């Protein structure tokens, strides 16, 4: 059994990360498995300098460890390239030159309801042979999109049960690279999870809608499916998912206010329905961890004094 912690170095970790990372770490350790740390830094424009060091420091402060060296997606472009070549050789990709604006207009056009709002209507399918030819023909840079079959696809969520979706209606053909050729999140995660031997993916329920795209790519590439667990989210007073821009719920801010790691751990354990003596380290909670106690719905962040 091998799980993973997969933070993006785009800002400081907050309580929502402490929640999902502790749960992923407890799951792996309680099953006697390994857990790896992967920094998801493919989206270079979103990466914040200093964030990687701060993430490693916060994880260590929480008492989390990981097996093997830290993996950085930015070191793995060759693996993503080879997956792209496999998909291309199977004729599953096509270049797309549509701009965000054109896609937004298409969604508001008459008959847009043929596809649910936001699903890519397939405009560029069959138009170009490769990105270079697309650029010459259209004058615009192209991303690679993968062709999505119609029909319902399903997976079993270890937290929420069966989940099914017709991707051709909910998202349509989706990008596996950006227009500058950089790999997109969906493909990078699939390549990495397989190459790193990940068997258990535990992450926030905001990523549940990505899972069938990832499963489709796994099938296209002949890669195994991990078991998926999408845990409830930590939400603010307005019911919104915490974002890296909520500074008062950053672990760094809580540490500056004098919070101890055991207070964060106690809050996560209690919110996750775990029963056990408070005040213990992350490691000391492992033997009590019971995923069956997780709440079904989202969890409210604590109100921080002084905010
Ligand atoms: N790096 C992603 C994030 O920080 C997580 C991706 C995943 O767990 O698949 O939201």
Short mmCIF file of C-alpha atoms and ligand atoms in Angstrom, two decimals:
data_model
loop_
_atom_site.label_atom_id
_atom_site.label_comp_id
_atom_site.label_asym_id
_atom_site.label_seq_id
_atom_site.Cartn_x
_atom_site.Cartn_y
_atom_site.Cartn_z
CA UNK A 1 0.00 0.00 0.00
CA UNK A 2 1.43 3.37 -0.94
CA UNK A 3 -0.23 6.76 -0.53
CA UNK A 4 0.92 10.25 -1.37
CA UNK A 5 0.95 13.84 -0.19
CA UNK A 6 0.75 16.07 -3.28
CA UNK A 7 0.90 19.76 -2.35
CA UNK A 8 1.29 22.47 -5.00
CA UNK A 9 3.97 24.98 -3.97
CA UNK A 10 1.69 27.92 -4.71
CA UNK A 11 1.49 29.35 -1.19
CA UNK A 12 1.47 28.39 2.47
CA UNK A 13 -0.40 25.32 3.68
CA UNK A 14 -3.61 26.00 5.60
CA UNK A 15 -5.84 24.02 7.90
CA UNK A 16 -7.53 22.32 4.95
CA UNK A 17 -4.18 20.87 3.90
CA UNK A 18 -3.41 19.78 7.47
CA UNK A 19 -6.79 17.99 7.37
CA UNK A 20 -6.33 16.08 4.11
CA UNK A 21 -2.61 15.39 4.63
CA UNK A 22 -3.10 14.05 8.16
CA UNK A 23 -5.93 11.81 6.92
CA UNK A 24 -3.83 10.54 3.98
CA UNK A 25 -0.86 9.96 6.29
CA UNK A 26 -2.96 8.19 8.92
CA UNK A 27 -4.56 6.00 6.27
CA UNK A 28 -1.16 4.94 4.90
CA UNK A 29 0.49 4.43 8.26
CA UNK A 30 -2.51 2.65 9.81
CA UNK A 31 -2.39 0.15 6.92
CA UNK A 32 1.37 -0.27 7.43
CA UNK A 33 1.97 1.37 4.04
CA UNK A 34 4.36 3.91 2.62
CA UNK A 35 3.63 7.52 1.79
CA UNK A 36 5.52 9.69 -0.65
CA UNK A 37 5.75 13.46 -0.98
CA UNK A 38 5.31 14.94 -4.44
CA UNK A 39 5.51 18.67 -5.09
CA UNK A 40 3.14 19.50 -7.92
CA UNK A 41 5.05 22.33 -9.50
CA UNK A 42 4.23 21.89 -13.21
CA UNK A 43 2.21 25.07 -13.28
CA UNK A 44 5.25 27.33 -12.98
CA UNK A 45 3.19 30.53 -13.11
CA UNK A 46 1.36 29.56 -9.91
CA UNK A 47 4.50 28.53 -8.01
CA UNK A 48 5.50 30.93 -5.27
CA UNK A 49 9.19 31.24 -4.37
CA UNK A 50 9.85 29.99 -0.84
CA UNK A 51 6.62 28.01 -0.73
CA UNK A 52 8.34 24.63 -1.08
CA UNK A 53 10.57 25.21 1.96
CA UNK A 54 7.61 26.49 3.95
CA UNK A 55 5.50 23.42 3.03
CA UNK A 56 8.26 20.99 4.06
CA UNK A 57 8.67 22.89 7.32
CA UNK A 58 4.92 22.84 8.09
CA UNK A 59 4.64 19.11 7.34
CA UNK A 60 7.58 18.38 9.63
CA UNK A 61 6.06 20.61 12.33
CA UNK A 62 2.87 18.54 12.09
CA UNK A 63 4.98 15.43 12.68
CA UNK A 64 4.46 13.94 9.20
CA UNK A 65 7.25 12.06 7.48
CA UNK A 66 7.49 10.44 4.05
CA UNK A 67 9.31 7.60 2.37
CA UNK A 68 12.05 8.26 -0.15
CA UNK A 69 13.19 11.56 -1.58
CA UNK A 70 10.87 14.49 -2.29
CA UNK A 71 9.64 14.20 -5.89
CA UNK A 72 9.19 17.32 -8.00
CA UNK A 73 7.05 17.28 -11.12
CA UNK A 74 9.38 19.84 -12.68
CA UNK A 75 12.05 17.07 -12.86
CA UNK A 76 9.78 14.68 -14.70
CA UNK A 77 9.00 16.32 -18.06
CA UNK A 78 10.46 13.31 -19.93
CA UNK A 79 7.85 10.99 -18.37
CA UNK A 80 4.98 13.29 -19.35
CA UNK A 81 6.41 13.62 -22.86
CA UNK A 82 6.51 9.88 -23.32
CA UNK A 83 2.86 9.56 -22.14
CA UNK A 84 1.89 12.26 -24.65
CA UNK A 85 3.62 10.31 -27.39
CA UNK A 86 1.75 7.14 -26.42
CA UNK A 87 -1.59 8.98 -26.54
CA UNK A 88 -0.70 10.55 -29.87
CA UNK A 89 0.38 7.23 -31.36
CA UNK A 90 -3.03 5.81 -30.36
CA UNK A 91 -4.65 8.76 -32.18
CA UNK A 92 -6.38 9.96 -29.02
CA UNK A 93 -5.15 13.58 -29.09
CA UNK A 94 -5.79 16.56 -31.31
CA UNK A 95 -4.47 20.14 -31.29
CA UNK A 96 -6.94 22.79 -30.12
CA UNK A 97 -6.50 26.51 -30.77
CA UNK A 98 -9.72 27.71 -29.07
CA UNK A 99 -9.20 30.62 -26.70
CA UNK A 100 -10.92 30.93 -23.32
CA UNK A 101 -13.00 33.79 -24.76
CA UNK A 102 -14.16 31.73 -27.74
CA UNK A 103 -15.13 28.88 -25.42
CA UNK A 104 -17.07 31.25 -23.14
CA UNK A 105 -18.94 32.66 -26.16
CA UNK A 106 -19.71 29.16 -27.44
CA UNK A 107 -21.22 28.26 -24.07
CA UNK A 108 -23.66 31.17 -24.43
CA UNK A 109 -24.50 30.56 -28.06
CA UNK A 110 -27.91 29.15 -29.17
CA UNK A 111 -27.94 25.33 -28.87
CA UNK A 112 -25.16 25.52 -26.28
CA UNK A 113 -27.41 23.35 -24.15
CA UNK A 114 -26.50 20.38 -26.37
CA UNK A 115 -23.54 20.22 -24.05
CA UNK A 116 -23.75 21.08 -20.40
CA UNK A 117 -22.29 24.50 -19.66
CA UNK A 118 -18.53 24.34 -19.84
CA UNK A 119 -18.22 21.08 -21.80
CA UNK A 120 -15.84 21.54 -24.73
CA UNK A 121 -17.96 21.30 -27.91
CA UNK A 122 -15.23 19.61 -30.00
CA UNK A 123 -14.62 22.63 -32.26
CA UNK A 124 -11.05 21.69 -33.25
CA UNK A 125 -11.54 17.95 -33.46
CA UNK A 126 -10.18 16.69 -36.80
CA UNK A 127 -8.96 20.13 -37.96
CA UNK A 128 -5.19 19.94 -37.49
CA UNK A 129 -2.47 17.30 -37.64
CA UNK A 130 -0.09 18.68 -35.01
CA UNK A 131 0.57 21.82 -32.94
CA UNK A 132 2.97 23.30 -35.51
CA UNK A 133 0.53 22.89 -38.37
CA UNK A 134 -2.27 24.29 -36.17
CA UNK A 135 -0.17 27.39 -35.49
CA UNK A 136 0.56 27.91 -39.19
CA UNK A 137 -3.06 27.31 -40.21
CA UNK A 138 -4.76 29.36 -37.50
CA UNK A 139 -2.08 31.79 -36.33
CA UNK A 140 -2.78 30.65 -32.77
CA UNK A 141 -0.87 28.39 -30.37
CA UNK A 142 -2.44 24.98 -29.72
CA UNK A 143 -2.92 22.75 -26.70
CA UNK A 144 -3.38 18.98 -27.02
CA UNK A 145 -6.83 17.70 -26.10
CA UNK A 146 -7.76 14.08 -25.49
CA UNK A 147 -10.88 12.69 -27.12
CA UNK A 148 -13.54 11.71 -24.59
CA UNK A 149 -15.95 8.91 -25.49
CA UNK A 150 -19.66 9.40 -24.84
CA UNK A 151 -21.39 7.23 -22.26
CA UNK A 152 -21.24 7.00 -18.50
CA UNK A 153 -18.00 6.14 -16.75
CA UNK A 154 -17.90 5.15 -13.10
CA UNK A 155 -15.56 4.67 -10.19
CA UNK A 156 -15.92 3.58 -6.59
CA UNK A 157 -15.09 6.33 -4.10
CA UNK A 158 -13.90 4.80 -0.83
CA UNK A 159 -15.67 7.67 1.00
CA UNK A 160 -18.75 8.50 -1.07
CA UNK A 161 -19.53 5.19 -2.81
CA UNK A 162 -20.24 4.85 -6.54
CA UNK A 163 -19.82 7.90 -8.70
CA UNK A 164 -20.63 8.05 -12.38
CA UNK A 165 -20.57 10.72 -15.02
CA UNK A 166 -20.77 11.12 -18.79
CA UNK A 167 -17.60 13.10 -19.40
CA UNK A 168 -18.72 14.02 -22.92
CA UNK A 169 -21.49 16.07 -21.24
CA UNK A 170 -19.73 17.33 -18.14
CA UNK A 171 -16.36 18.35 -19.58
CA UNK A 172 -15.95 17.13 -23.16
CA UNK A 173 -12.52 16.56 -24.72
CA UNK A 174 -10.10 18.02 -22.19
CA UNK A 175 -6.58 19.46 -22.42
CA UNK A 176 -3.58 17.33 -21.51
CA UNK A 177 -1.13 20.14 -22.21
CA UNK A 178 -1.28 23.89 -22.12
CA UNK A 179 -0.72 26.01 -25.18
CA UNK A 180 2.96 26.41 -24.33
CA UNK A 181 3.25 22.60 -24.45
CA UNK A 182 3.54 22.21 -20.65
CA UNK A 183 1.77 19.12 -19.31
CA UNK A 184 -1.63 19.71 -17.67
CA UNK A 185 -2.44 18.61 -14.11
CA UNK A 186 -4.67 15.66 -15.15
CA UNK A 187 -1.98 13.93 -17.18
CA UNK A 188 0.91 14.71 -14.81
CA UNK A 189 -0.98 13.19 -11.87
CA UNK A 190 -1.85 10.02 -13.78
CA UNK A 191 1.72 9.50 -14.99
CA UNK A 192 3.15 10.19 -11.52
CA UNK A 193 0.69 8.07 -9.55
CA UNK A 194 1.47 5.08 -11.78
CA UNK A 195 5.22 5.61 -11.93
CA UNK A 196 5.43 6.10 -8.15
CA UNK A 197 3.36 2.97 -7.48
CA UNK A 198 0.55 4.82 -5.72
CA UNK A 199 -2.23 2.44 -4.66
CA UNK A 200 -4.32 4.83 -2.50
CA UNK A 201 -5.25 8.41 -3.43
CA UNK A 202 -6.84 10.29 -0.53
CA UNK A 203 -7.62 13.93 -1.32
CA UNK A 204 -10.30 16.60 -0.94
CA UNK A 205 -13.72 16.09 -2.50
CA UNK A 206 -13.13 19.14 -4.74
CA UNK A 207 -10.96 16.79 -6.82
CA UNK A 208 -13.65 14.10 -7.19
CA UNK A 209 -14.70 15.70 -10.48
CA UNK A 210 -11.17 15.11 -11.85
CA UNK A 211 -11.12 11.42 -11.08
CA UNK A 212 -12.97 10.12 -14.13
CA UNK A 213 -10.73 12.17 -16.39
CA UNK A 214 -7.77 10.58 -14.65
CA UNK A 215 -9.31 7.12 -14.91
CA UNK A 216 -9.88 7.61 -18.65
CA UNK A 217 -6.22 8.60 -19.12
CA UNK A 218 -5.13 5.57 -17.09
CA UNK A 219 -7.18 3.34 -19.38
CA UNK A 220 -5.79 5.04 -22.47
CA UNK A 221 -2.24 4.55 -21.22
CA UNK A 222 -2.77 1.02 -19.88
CA UNK A 223 -2.03 2.12 -16.30
CA UNK A 224 -3.59 0.67 -13.13
CA UNK A 225 -6.28 2.48 -11.13
CA UNK A 226 -5.49 3.38 -7.54
CA UNK A 227 -8.24 3.26 -4.89
CA UNK A 228 -9.76 6.73 -4.52
CA UNK A 229 -10.95 8.37 -1.31
CA UNK A 230 -12.37 11.88 -1.54
CA UNK A 231 -12.69 13.32 1.93
CA UNK A 232 -14.99 16.21 2.92
CA UNK A 233 -13.54 19.70 2.67
CA UNK A 234 -12.75 22.20 5.40
CA UNK A 235 -14.92 25.25 4.71
CA UNK A 236 -15.00 28.82 6.03
CA UNK A 237 -17.92 30.63 7.69
CA UNK A 238 -19.50 31.20 4.23
CA UNK A 239 -19.26 27.49 3.40
CA UNK A 240 -16.46 28.11 0.89
CA UNK A 241 -13.44 25.83 0.53
CA UNK A 242 -10.40 27.33 2.27
CA UNK A 243 -8.00 28.92 -0.17
CA UNK A 244 -4.33 29.67 0.10
CA UNK A 245 -5.32 33.32 0.20
CA UNK A 246 -7.08 32.96 3.58
CA UNK A 247 -4.07 34.07 5.63
CA UNK A 248 -5.50 33.59 9.15
CA UNK A 249 -6.00 29.84 8.60
CA UNK A 250 -2.48 29.28 7.25
CA UNK A 251 -0.53 26.90 9.47
CA UNK A 252 2.20 29.53 9.57
CA UNK A 253 -0.23 32.11 10.98
CA UNK A 254 -1.51 29.64 13.58
CA UNK A 255 2.07 28.82 14.57
CA UNK A 256 2.80 32.55 14.91
CA UNK A 257 -0.24 32.86 17.17
CA UNK A 258 1.22 30.20 19.44
CA UNK A 259 -0.76 27.15 18.28
CA UNK A 260 0.97 23.86 18.95
CA UNK A 261 0.97 21.06 16.37
CA UNK A 262 -1.06 18.93 18.80
CA UNK A 263 -3.84 21.54 18.75
CA UNK A 264 -4.10 21.30 14.96
CA UNK A 265 -3.96 17.50 15.19
CA UNK A 266 -6.65 17.45 17.91
CA UNK A 267 -8.89 19.66 15.78
CA UNK A 268 -8.41 17.42 12.71
CA UNK A 269 -8.93 14.22 14.70
CA UNK A 270 -12.09 15.52 16.42
CA UNK A 271 -13.51 16.92 13.14
CA UNK A 272 -12.79 13.55 11.50
CA UNK A 273 -14.83 11.79 14.18
CA UNK A 274 -11.74 10.06 15.62
CA UNK A 275 -11.93 8.93 19.20
CA UNK A 276 -8.82 9.04 21.35
CA UNK A 277 -6.97 10.99 23.98
CA UNK A 278 -6.20 14.52 22.79
CA UNK A 279 -2.78 16.13 23.00
CA UNK A 280 -1.01 13.34 21.15
CA UNK A 281 1.36 13.53 18.19
CA UNK A 282 0.33 12.57 14.64
CA UNK A 283 2.21 9.29 15.10
CA UNK A 284 0.43 8.47 18.35
CA UNK A 285 -2.96 8.78 16.60
CA UNK A 286 -2.16 6.12 13.98
CA UNK A 287 -3.39 3.14 15.97
CA UNK A 288 -6.76 4.81 16.67
CA UNK A 289 -7.38 5.89 13.08
CA UNK A 290 -10.72 4.67 11.75
CA UNK A 291 -11.73 6.04 8.33
CA UNK A 292 -15.29 4.78 8.85
CA UNK A 293 -15.79 7.61 11.38
CA UNK A 294 -15.22 10.40 8.83
CA UNK A 295 -18.20 12.77 8.60
CA UNK A 296 -20.27 12.69 5.40
CA UNK A 297 -20.33 16.46 4.90
CA UNK A 298 -17.91 19.36 4.89
CA UNK A 299 -16.24 20.49 8.10
CA UNK A 300 -16.26 24.08 9.37
CA UNK A 301 -12.91 25.66 10.10
CA UNK A 302 -12.49 26.85 13.69
CA UNK A 303 -13.02 30.54 14.39
CA UNK A 304 -9.59 31.99 15.08
CA UNK A 305 -9.52 34.53 17.92
CA UNK A 306 -8.62 38.03 16.77
CA UNK A 307 -10.11 37.58 13.27
N1 LIG B 1 -1.66 19.31 -6.12
C1 LIG B 1 -3.07 19.25 -5.99
C2 LIG B 1 -3.55 20.31 -5.04
O1 LIG B 1 -2.75 20.85 -4.27
C3 LIG B 1 -3.54 17.91 -5.49
C4 LIG B 1 -3.65 16.94 -6.58
C5 LIG B 1 -4.13 15.56 -6.21
O2 LIG B 1 -4.17 15.21 -5.01
O3 LIG B 1 -4.42 14.80 -7.13
O4 LIG B 1 -4.71 20.64 -5.04
#
